[in-house]
mmCIF file of C-alpha atoms in Angstrom:
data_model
loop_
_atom_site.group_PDB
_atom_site.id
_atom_site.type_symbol
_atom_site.label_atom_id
_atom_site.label_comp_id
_atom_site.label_asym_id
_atom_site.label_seq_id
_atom_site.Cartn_x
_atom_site.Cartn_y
_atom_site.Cartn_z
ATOM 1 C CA UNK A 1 99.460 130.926 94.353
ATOM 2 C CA UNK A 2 96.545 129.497 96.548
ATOM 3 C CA UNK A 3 96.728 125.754 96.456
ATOM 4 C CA UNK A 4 93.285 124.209 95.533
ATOM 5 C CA UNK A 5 90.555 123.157 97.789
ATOM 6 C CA UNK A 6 90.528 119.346 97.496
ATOM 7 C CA UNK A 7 87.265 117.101 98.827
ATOM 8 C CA UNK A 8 87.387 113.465 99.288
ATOM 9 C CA UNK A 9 84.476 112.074 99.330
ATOM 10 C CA UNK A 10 83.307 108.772 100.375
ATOM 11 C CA UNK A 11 85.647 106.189 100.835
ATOM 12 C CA UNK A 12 86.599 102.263 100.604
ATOM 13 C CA UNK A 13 89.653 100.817 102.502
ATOM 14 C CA UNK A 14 90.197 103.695 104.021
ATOM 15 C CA UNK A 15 92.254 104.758 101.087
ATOM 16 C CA UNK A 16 90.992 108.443 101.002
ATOM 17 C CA UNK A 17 91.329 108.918 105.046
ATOM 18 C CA UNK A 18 95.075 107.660 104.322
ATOM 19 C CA UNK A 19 95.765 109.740 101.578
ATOM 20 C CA UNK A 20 94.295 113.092 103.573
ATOM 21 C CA UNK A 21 95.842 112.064 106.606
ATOM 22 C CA UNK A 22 99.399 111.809 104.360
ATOM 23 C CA UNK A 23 98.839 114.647 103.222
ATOM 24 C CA UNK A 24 98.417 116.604 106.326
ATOM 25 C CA UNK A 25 101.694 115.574 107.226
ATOM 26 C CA UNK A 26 103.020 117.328 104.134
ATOM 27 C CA UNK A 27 101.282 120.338 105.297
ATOM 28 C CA UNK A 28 98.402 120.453 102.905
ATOM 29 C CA UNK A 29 94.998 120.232 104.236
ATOM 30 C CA UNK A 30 92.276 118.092 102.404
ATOM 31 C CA UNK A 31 88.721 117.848 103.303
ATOM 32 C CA UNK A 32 86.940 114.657 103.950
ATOM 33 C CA UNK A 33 83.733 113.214 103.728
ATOM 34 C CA UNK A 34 84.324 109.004 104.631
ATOM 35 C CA UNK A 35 82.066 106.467 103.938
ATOM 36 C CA UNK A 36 80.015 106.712 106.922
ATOM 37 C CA UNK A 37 79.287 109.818 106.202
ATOM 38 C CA UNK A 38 78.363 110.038 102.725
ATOM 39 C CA UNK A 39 75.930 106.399 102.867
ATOM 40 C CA UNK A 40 75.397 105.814 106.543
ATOM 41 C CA UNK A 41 74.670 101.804 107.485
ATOM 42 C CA UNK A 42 72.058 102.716 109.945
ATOM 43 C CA UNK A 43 69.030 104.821 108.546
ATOM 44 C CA UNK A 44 65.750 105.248 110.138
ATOM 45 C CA UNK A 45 63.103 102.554 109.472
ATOM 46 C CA UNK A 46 60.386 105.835 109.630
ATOM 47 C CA UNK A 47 60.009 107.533 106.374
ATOM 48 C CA UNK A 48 59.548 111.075 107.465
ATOM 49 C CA UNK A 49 62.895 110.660 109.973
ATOM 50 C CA UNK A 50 64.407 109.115 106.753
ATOM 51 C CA UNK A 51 63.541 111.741 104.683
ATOM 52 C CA UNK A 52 64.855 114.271 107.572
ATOM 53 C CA UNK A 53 68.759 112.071 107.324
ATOM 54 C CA UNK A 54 68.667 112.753 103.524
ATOM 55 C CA UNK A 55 67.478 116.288 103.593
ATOM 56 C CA UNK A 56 70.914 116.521 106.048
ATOM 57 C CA UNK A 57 72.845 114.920 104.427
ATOM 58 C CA UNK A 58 72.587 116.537 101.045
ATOM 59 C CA UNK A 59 72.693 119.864 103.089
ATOM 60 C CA UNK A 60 76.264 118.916 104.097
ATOM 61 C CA UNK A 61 77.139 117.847 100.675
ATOM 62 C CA UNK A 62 76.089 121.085 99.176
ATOM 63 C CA UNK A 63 78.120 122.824 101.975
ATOM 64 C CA UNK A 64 81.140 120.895 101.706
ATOM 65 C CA UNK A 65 81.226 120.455 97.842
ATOM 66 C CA UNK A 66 81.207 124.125 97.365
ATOM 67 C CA UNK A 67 84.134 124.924 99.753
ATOM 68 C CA UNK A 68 86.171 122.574 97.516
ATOM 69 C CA UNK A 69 87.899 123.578 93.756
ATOM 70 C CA UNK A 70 88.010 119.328 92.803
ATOM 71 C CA UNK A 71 86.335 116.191 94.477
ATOM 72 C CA UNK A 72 88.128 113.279 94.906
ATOM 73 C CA UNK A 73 85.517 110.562 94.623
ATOM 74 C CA UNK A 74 85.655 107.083 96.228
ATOM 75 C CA UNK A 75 83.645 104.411 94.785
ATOM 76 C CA UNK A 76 82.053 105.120 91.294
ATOM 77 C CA UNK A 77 78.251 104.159 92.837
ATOM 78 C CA UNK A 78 78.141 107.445 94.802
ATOM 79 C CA UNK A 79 79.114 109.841 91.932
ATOM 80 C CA UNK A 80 75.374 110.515 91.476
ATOM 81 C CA UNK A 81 75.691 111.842 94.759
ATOM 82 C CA UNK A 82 78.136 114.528 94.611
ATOM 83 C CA UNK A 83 77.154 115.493 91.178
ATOM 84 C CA UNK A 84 73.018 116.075 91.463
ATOM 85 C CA UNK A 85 71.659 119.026 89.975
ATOM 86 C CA UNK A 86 71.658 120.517 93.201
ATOM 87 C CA UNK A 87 75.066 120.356 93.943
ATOM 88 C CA UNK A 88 77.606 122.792 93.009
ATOM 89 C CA UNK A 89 79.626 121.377 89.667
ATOM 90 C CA UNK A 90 83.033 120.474 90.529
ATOM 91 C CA UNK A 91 85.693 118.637 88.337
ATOM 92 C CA UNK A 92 86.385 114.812 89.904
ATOM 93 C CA UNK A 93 88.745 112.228 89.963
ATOM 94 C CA UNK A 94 87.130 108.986 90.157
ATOM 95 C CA UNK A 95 88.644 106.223 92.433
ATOM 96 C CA UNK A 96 87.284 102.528 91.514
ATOM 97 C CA UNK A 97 87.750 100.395 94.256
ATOM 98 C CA UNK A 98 86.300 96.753 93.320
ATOM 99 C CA UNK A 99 82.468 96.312 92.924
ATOM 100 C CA UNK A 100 81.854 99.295 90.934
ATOM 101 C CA UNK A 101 84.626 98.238 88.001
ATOM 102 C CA UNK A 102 83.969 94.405 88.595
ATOM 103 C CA UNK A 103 80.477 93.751 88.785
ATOM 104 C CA UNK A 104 78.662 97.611 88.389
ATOM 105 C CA UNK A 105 80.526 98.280 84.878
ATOM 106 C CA UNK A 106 81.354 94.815 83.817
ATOM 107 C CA UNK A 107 77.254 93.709 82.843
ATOM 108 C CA UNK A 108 77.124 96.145 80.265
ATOM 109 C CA UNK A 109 80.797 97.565 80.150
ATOM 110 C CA UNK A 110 80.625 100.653 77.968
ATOM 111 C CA UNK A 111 76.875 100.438 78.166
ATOM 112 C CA UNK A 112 76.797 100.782 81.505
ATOM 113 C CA UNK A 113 75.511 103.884 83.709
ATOM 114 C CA UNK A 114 79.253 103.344 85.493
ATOM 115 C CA UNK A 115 81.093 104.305 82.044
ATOM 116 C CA UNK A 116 79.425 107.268 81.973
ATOM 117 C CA UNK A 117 80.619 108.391 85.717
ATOM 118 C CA UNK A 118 84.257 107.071 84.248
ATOM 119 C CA UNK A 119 83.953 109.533 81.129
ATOM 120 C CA UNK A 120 82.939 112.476 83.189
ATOM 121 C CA UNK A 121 86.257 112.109 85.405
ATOM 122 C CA UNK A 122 89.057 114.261 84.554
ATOM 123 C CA UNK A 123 91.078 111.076 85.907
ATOM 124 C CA UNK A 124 90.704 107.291 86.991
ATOM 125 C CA UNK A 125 92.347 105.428 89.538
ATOM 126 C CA UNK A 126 91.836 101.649 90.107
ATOM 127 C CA UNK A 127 93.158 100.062 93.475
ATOM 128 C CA UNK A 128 92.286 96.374 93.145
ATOM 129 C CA UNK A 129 94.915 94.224 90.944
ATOM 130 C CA UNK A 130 92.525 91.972 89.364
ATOM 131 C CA UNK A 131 90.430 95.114 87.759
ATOM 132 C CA UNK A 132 93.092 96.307 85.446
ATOM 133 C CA UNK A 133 91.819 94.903 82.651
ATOM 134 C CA UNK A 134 88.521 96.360 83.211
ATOM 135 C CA UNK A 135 89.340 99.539 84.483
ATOM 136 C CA UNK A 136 91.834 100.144 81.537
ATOM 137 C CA UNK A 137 88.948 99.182 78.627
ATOM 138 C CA UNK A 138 86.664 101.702 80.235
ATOM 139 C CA UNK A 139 89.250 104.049 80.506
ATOM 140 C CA UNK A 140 92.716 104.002 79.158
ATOM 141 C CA UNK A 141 94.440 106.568 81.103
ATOM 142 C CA UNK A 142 93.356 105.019 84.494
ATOM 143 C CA UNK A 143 96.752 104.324 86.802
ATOM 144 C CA UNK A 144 97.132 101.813 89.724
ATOM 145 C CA UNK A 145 97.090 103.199 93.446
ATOM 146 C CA UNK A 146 97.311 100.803 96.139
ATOM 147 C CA UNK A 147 95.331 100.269 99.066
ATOM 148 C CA UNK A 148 97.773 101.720 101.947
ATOM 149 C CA UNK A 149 98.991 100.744 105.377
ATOM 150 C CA UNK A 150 99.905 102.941 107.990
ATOM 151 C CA UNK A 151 102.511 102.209 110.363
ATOM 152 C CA UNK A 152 101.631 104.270 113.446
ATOM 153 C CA UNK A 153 98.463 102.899 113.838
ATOM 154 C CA UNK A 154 100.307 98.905 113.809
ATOM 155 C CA UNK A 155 102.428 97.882 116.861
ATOM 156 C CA UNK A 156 105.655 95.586 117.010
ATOM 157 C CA UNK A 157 105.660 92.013 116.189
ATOM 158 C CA UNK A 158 105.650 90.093 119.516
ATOM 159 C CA UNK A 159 104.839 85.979 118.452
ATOM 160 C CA UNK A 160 104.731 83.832 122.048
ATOM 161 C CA UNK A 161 108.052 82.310 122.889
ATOM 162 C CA UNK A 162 105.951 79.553 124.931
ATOM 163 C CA UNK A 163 103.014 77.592 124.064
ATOM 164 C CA UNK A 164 101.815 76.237 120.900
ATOM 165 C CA UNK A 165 103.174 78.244 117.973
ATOM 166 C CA UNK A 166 100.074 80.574 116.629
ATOM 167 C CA UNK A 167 98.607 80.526 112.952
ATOM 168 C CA UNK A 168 96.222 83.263 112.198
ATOM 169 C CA UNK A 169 93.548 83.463 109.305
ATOM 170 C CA UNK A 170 93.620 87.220 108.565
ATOM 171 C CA UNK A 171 90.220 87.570 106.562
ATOM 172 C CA UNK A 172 86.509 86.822 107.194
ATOM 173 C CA UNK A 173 85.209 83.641 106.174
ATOM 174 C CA UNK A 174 83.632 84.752 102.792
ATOM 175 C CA UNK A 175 83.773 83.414 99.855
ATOM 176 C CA UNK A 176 85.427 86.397 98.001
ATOM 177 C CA UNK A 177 87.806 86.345 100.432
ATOM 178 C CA UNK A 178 88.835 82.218 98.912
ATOM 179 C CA UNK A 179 86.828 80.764 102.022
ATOM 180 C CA UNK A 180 86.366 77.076 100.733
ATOM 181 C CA UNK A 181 90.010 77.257 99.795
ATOM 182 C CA UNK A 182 91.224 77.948 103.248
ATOM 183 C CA UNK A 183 88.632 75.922 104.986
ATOM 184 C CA UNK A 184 90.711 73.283 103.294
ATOM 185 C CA UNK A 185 94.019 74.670 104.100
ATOM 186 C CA UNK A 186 93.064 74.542 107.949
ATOM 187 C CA UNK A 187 91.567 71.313 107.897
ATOM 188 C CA UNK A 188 94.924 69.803 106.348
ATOM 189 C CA UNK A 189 96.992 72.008 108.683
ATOM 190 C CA UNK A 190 94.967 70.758 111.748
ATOM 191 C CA UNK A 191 95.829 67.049 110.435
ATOM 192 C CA UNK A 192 99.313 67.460 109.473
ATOM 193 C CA UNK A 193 100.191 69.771 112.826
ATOM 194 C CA UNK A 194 97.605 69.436 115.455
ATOM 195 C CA UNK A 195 100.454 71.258 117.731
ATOM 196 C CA UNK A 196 99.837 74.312 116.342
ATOM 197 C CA UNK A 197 97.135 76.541 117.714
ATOM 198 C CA UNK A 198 95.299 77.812 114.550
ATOM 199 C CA UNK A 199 92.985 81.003 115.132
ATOM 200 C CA UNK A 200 90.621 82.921 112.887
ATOM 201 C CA UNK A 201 87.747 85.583 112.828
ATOM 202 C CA UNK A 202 84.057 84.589 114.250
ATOM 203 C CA UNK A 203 83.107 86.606 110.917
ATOM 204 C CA UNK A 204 81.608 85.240 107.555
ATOM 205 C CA UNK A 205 79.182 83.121 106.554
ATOM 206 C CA UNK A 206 81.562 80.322 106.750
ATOM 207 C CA UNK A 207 83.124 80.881 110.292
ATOM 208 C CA UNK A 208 81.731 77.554 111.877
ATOM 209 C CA UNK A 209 82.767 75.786 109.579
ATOM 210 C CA UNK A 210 86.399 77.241 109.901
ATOM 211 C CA UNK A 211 85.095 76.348 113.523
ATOM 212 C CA UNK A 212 84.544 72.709 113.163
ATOM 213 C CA UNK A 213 87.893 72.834 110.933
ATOM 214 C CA UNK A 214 89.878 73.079 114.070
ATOM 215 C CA UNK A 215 89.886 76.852 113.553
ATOM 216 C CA UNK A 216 89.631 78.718 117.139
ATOM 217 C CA UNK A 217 87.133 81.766 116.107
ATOM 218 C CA UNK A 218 88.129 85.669 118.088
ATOM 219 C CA UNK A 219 85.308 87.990 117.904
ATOM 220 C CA UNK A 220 85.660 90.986 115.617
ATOM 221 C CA UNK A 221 87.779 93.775 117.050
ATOM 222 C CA UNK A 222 88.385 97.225 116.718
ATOM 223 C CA UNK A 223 91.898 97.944 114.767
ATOM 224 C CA UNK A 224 93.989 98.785 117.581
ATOM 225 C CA UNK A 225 92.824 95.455 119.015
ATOM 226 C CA UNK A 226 92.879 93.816 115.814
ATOM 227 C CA UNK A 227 96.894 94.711 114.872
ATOM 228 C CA UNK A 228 97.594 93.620 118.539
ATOM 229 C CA UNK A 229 96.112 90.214 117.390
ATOM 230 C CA UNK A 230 98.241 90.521 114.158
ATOM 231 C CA UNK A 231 101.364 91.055 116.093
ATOM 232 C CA UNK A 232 100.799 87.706 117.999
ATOM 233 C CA UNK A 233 101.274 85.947 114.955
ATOM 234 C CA UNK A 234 104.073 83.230 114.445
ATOM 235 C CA UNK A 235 102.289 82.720 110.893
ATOM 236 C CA UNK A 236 99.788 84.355 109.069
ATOM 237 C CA UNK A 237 97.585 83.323 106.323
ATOM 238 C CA UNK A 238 96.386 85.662 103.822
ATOM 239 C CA UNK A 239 93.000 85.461 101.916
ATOM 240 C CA UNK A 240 93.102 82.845 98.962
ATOM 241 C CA UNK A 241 93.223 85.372 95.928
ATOM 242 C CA UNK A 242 95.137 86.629 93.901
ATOM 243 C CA UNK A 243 95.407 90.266 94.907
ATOM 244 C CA UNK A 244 96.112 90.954 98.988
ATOM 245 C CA UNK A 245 94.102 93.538 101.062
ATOM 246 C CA UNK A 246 95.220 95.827 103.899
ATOM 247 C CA UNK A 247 95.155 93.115 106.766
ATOM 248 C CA UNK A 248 97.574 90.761 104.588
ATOM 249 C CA UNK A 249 99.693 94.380 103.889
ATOM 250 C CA UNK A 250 99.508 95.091 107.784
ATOM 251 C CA UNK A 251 100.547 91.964 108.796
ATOM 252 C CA UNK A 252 103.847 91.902 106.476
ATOM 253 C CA UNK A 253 104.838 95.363 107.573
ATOM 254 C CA UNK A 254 104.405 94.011 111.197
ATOM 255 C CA UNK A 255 106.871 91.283 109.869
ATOM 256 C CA UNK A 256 104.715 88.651 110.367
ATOM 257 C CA UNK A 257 105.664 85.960 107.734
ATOM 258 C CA UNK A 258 102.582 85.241 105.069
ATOM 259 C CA UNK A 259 101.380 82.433 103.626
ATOM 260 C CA UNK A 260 98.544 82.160 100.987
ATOM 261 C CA UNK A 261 97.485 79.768 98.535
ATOM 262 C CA UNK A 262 97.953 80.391 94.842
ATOM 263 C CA UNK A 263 100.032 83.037 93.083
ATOM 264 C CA UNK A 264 99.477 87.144 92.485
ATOM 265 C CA UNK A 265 99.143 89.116 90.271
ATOM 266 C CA UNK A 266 102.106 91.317 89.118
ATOM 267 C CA UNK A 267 101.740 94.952 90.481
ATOM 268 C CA UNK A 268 101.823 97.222 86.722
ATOM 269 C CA UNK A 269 104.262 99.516 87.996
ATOM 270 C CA UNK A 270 107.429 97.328 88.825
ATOM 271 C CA UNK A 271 105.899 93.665 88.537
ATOM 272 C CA UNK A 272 106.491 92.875 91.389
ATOM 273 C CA UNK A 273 104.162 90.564 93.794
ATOM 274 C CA UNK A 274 104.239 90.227 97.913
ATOM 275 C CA UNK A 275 106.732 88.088 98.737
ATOM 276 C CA UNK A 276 104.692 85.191 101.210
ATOM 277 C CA UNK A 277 105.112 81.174 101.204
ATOM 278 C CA UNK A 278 102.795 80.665 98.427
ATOM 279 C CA UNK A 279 101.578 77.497 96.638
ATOM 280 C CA UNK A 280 98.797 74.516 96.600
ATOM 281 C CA UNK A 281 97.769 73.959 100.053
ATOM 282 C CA UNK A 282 100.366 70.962 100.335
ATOM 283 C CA UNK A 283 103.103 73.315 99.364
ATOM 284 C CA UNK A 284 101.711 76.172 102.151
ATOM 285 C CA UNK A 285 101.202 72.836 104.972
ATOM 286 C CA UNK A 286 105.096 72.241 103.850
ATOM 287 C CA UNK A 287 105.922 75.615 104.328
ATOM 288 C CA UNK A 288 104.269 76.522 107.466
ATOM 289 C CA UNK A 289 105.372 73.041 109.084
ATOM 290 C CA UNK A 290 109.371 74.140 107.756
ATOM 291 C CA UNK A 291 109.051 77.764 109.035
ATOM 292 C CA UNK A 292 107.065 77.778 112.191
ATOM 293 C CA UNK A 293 109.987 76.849 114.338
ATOM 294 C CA UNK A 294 111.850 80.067 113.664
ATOM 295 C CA UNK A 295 109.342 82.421 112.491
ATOM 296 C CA UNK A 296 111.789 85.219 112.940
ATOM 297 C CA UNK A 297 114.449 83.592 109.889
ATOM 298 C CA UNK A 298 111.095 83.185 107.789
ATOM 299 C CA UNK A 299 109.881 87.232 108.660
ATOM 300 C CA UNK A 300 113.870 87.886 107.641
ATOM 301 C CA UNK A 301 114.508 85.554 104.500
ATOM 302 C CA UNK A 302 110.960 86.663 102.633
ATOM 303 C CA UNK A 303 111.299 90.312 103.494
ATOM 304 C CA UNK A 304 107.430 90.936 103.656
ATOM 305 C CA UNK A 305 108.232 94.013 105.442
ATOM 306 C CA UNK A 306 110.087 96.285 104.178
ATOM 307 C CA UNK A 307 108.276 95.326 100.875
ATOM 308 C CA UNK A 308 105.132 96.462 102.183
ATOM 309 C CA UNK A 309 106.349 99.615 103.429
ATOM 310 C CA UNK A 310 108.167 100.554 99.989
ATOM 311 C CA UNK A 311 104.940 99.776 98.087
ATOM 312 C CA UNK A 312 102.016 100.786 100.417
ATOM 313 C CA UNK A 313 102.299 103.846 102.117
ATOM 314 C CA UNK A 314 100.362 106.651 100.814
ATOM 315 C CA UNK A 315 102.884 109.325 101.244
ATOM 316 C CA UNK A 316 104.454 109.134 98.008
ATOM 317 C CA UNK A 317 101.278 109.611 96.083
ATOM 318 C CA UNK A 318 100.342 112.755 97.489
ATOM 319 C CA UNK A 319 102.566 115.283 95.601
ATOM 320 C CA UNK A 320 101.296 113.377 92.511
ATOM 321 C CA UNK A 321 97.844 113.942 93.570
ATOM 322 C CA UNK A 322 98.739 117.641 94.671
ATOM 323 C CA UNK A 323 99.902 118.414 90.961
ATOM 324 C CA UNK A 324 97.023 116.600 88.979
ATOM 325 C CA UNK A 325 94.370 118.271 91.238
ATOM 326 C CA UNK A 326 96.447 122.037 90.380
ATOM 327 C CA UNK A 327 96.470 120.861 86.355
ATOM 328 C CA UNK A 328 93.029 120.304 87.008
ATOM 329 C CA UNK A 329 92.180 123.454 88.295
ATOM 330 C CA UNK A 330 94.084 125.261 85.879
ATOM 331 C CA UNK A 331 92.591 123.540 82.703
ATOM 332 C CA UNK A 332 89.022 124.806 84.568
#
């Protein structure tokens, strides 16, 4: 039996590469159309040259679309996209990845143009924690899939054994990434351990003040630069939410011991959350200042590791995936 002809299209967090790239290691080959490629960031500021992208790029959607038997779709806001009356008609699964479920659906919830994407999926994934509750009340049947890590494009954990000991702030300076909250955890880290060397991204609207916190900013990097940085770490500190993204994930399977303020949320398959120094930001300054001498102990005693490989790496979902898309298929 000829397996089906599976599309991804568009992406966010680079779920969707991971998954096809998993997947070609299992031998099955998956088409791909990343994010980039379905809504470029750069488009001409002429119309007619505008108009000349578009016409292009639905010519490539038509092409690709019809070479596939189910689309995988990334990001409910481009389902228009792959689904215009010009387009061949091809069953989806819908992937929501954040915006889409939080803010898109959540202003009118089952009123909203979003829930009608949802309904014409044969089936919903969510990958962000705190959008269960949504995702679920638009569509019952929708199942968890983490965002994913991959561990041949990290490096080995290599924290200076001279020098000031290193703490890293792993996210941009945003404020849905908890920015005022860690602006506050470096300032009292700066006061309670001005020994320690305390970097962070020159990214967000916030960076100088994480500057003028006693932060030292690094320009943005690409990722191979970017997990080198990681792997410097004595300490890293995650974004100040409740739900981690791939740089926290990276950094733990690294072994870099995390710390981040708060608590998170259970995961729904096994209830189990990241295991990091966690807290108010007295509890993390307590922490960090306790741990920071033997950062190796701390990477051993939490275990941030091998937890992050057992519960993000995108290998295991694949077969999964491989037998919805063929139940798809043969219900078509």
């Amino acid at each position: 039996m000829t397996e089906p002809r599976i599309l991804h299209f568009h992406d966010a967090a680079d779920v969707g590469g991971a998954l096809v790239r998993a997947a070609s290691r299992q031998g099955l080959d998956w088409d791909y159309l990343g994010a980039e490629a379905v809504r470029p960031s750069q488009r001409p500021q002429n119309a007619l040259a505008s108009k000349l992208v578009t016409a292009r790029l639905m010519a490539t959607f038509h092409r690709r679309i019809r070479r596939a038997d189910v689309l995988h779709i990334h990001y409910a806001m481009v389902v228009p996209a792959a689904t215009q009356r010009l387009m061949p008609r091809r069953p989806y699964v819908l992937h929501l990845h954040g915006t889409d479920i939080r803010h898109h659906w959540a202003g009118l919830r089952r009123r909203s143009t979003v829930q009608t994407y949802i309904d014409g999926a044969e089936h919903v994934y969510y990958t962000n924690l705190d959008t269960r509750e949504n995702a679920e009340e638009a569509r019952p049947d929708a199942e968890f899939m983490p965002a994913f890590i991959e561990p041949d494009r990290l490096t080995t954990w290599t924290p200076a054994d001279s020098g000031p000991p290193r703490v890293l702030f792993l996210s941009r300076w945003e404020d849905n990434k908890g920015a005022s909250h860690n602006l506050e955890l470096a300032r009292a880290l700066h006061r309670a351990r001005p020994d320690i060397a305390l970097e962070g991204l020159a990214w967000g609207a916030h960076a100088t003040e994480a500057a003028a916190a006693g932060v030292h900013l690094v320009p943005r990097m690409p990722h191979e630069e970017y997990a080198r940085w990681l792997a410097s770490a004595h300490i890293g500190i995650g974004q100040a939410n409740e739900m981690l993204g791939v740089s926290e994930f990276e950094a733990m399977a690294i072994g870099v011991p995390l710390a981040v303020l708060g608590q998170r949320i259970p995961r729904p398959d096994d209830g189990t959350t990241p295991p990091v120094l966690e807290g108010t930001v007295a509890d993390v300054v307590e922490q960090i200042s306790q741990q920071i001498a033997d950062p190796v102990a701390a990477s051993r005693a939490l275990g941030g590791d091998e937890w992050a490989l057992a519960h993000h790496l995108a290998d295991p979902y694949v077969q999964p995936l491989m037998a919805l898309y063929r139940r798809i298929v043969g219900a078509a």
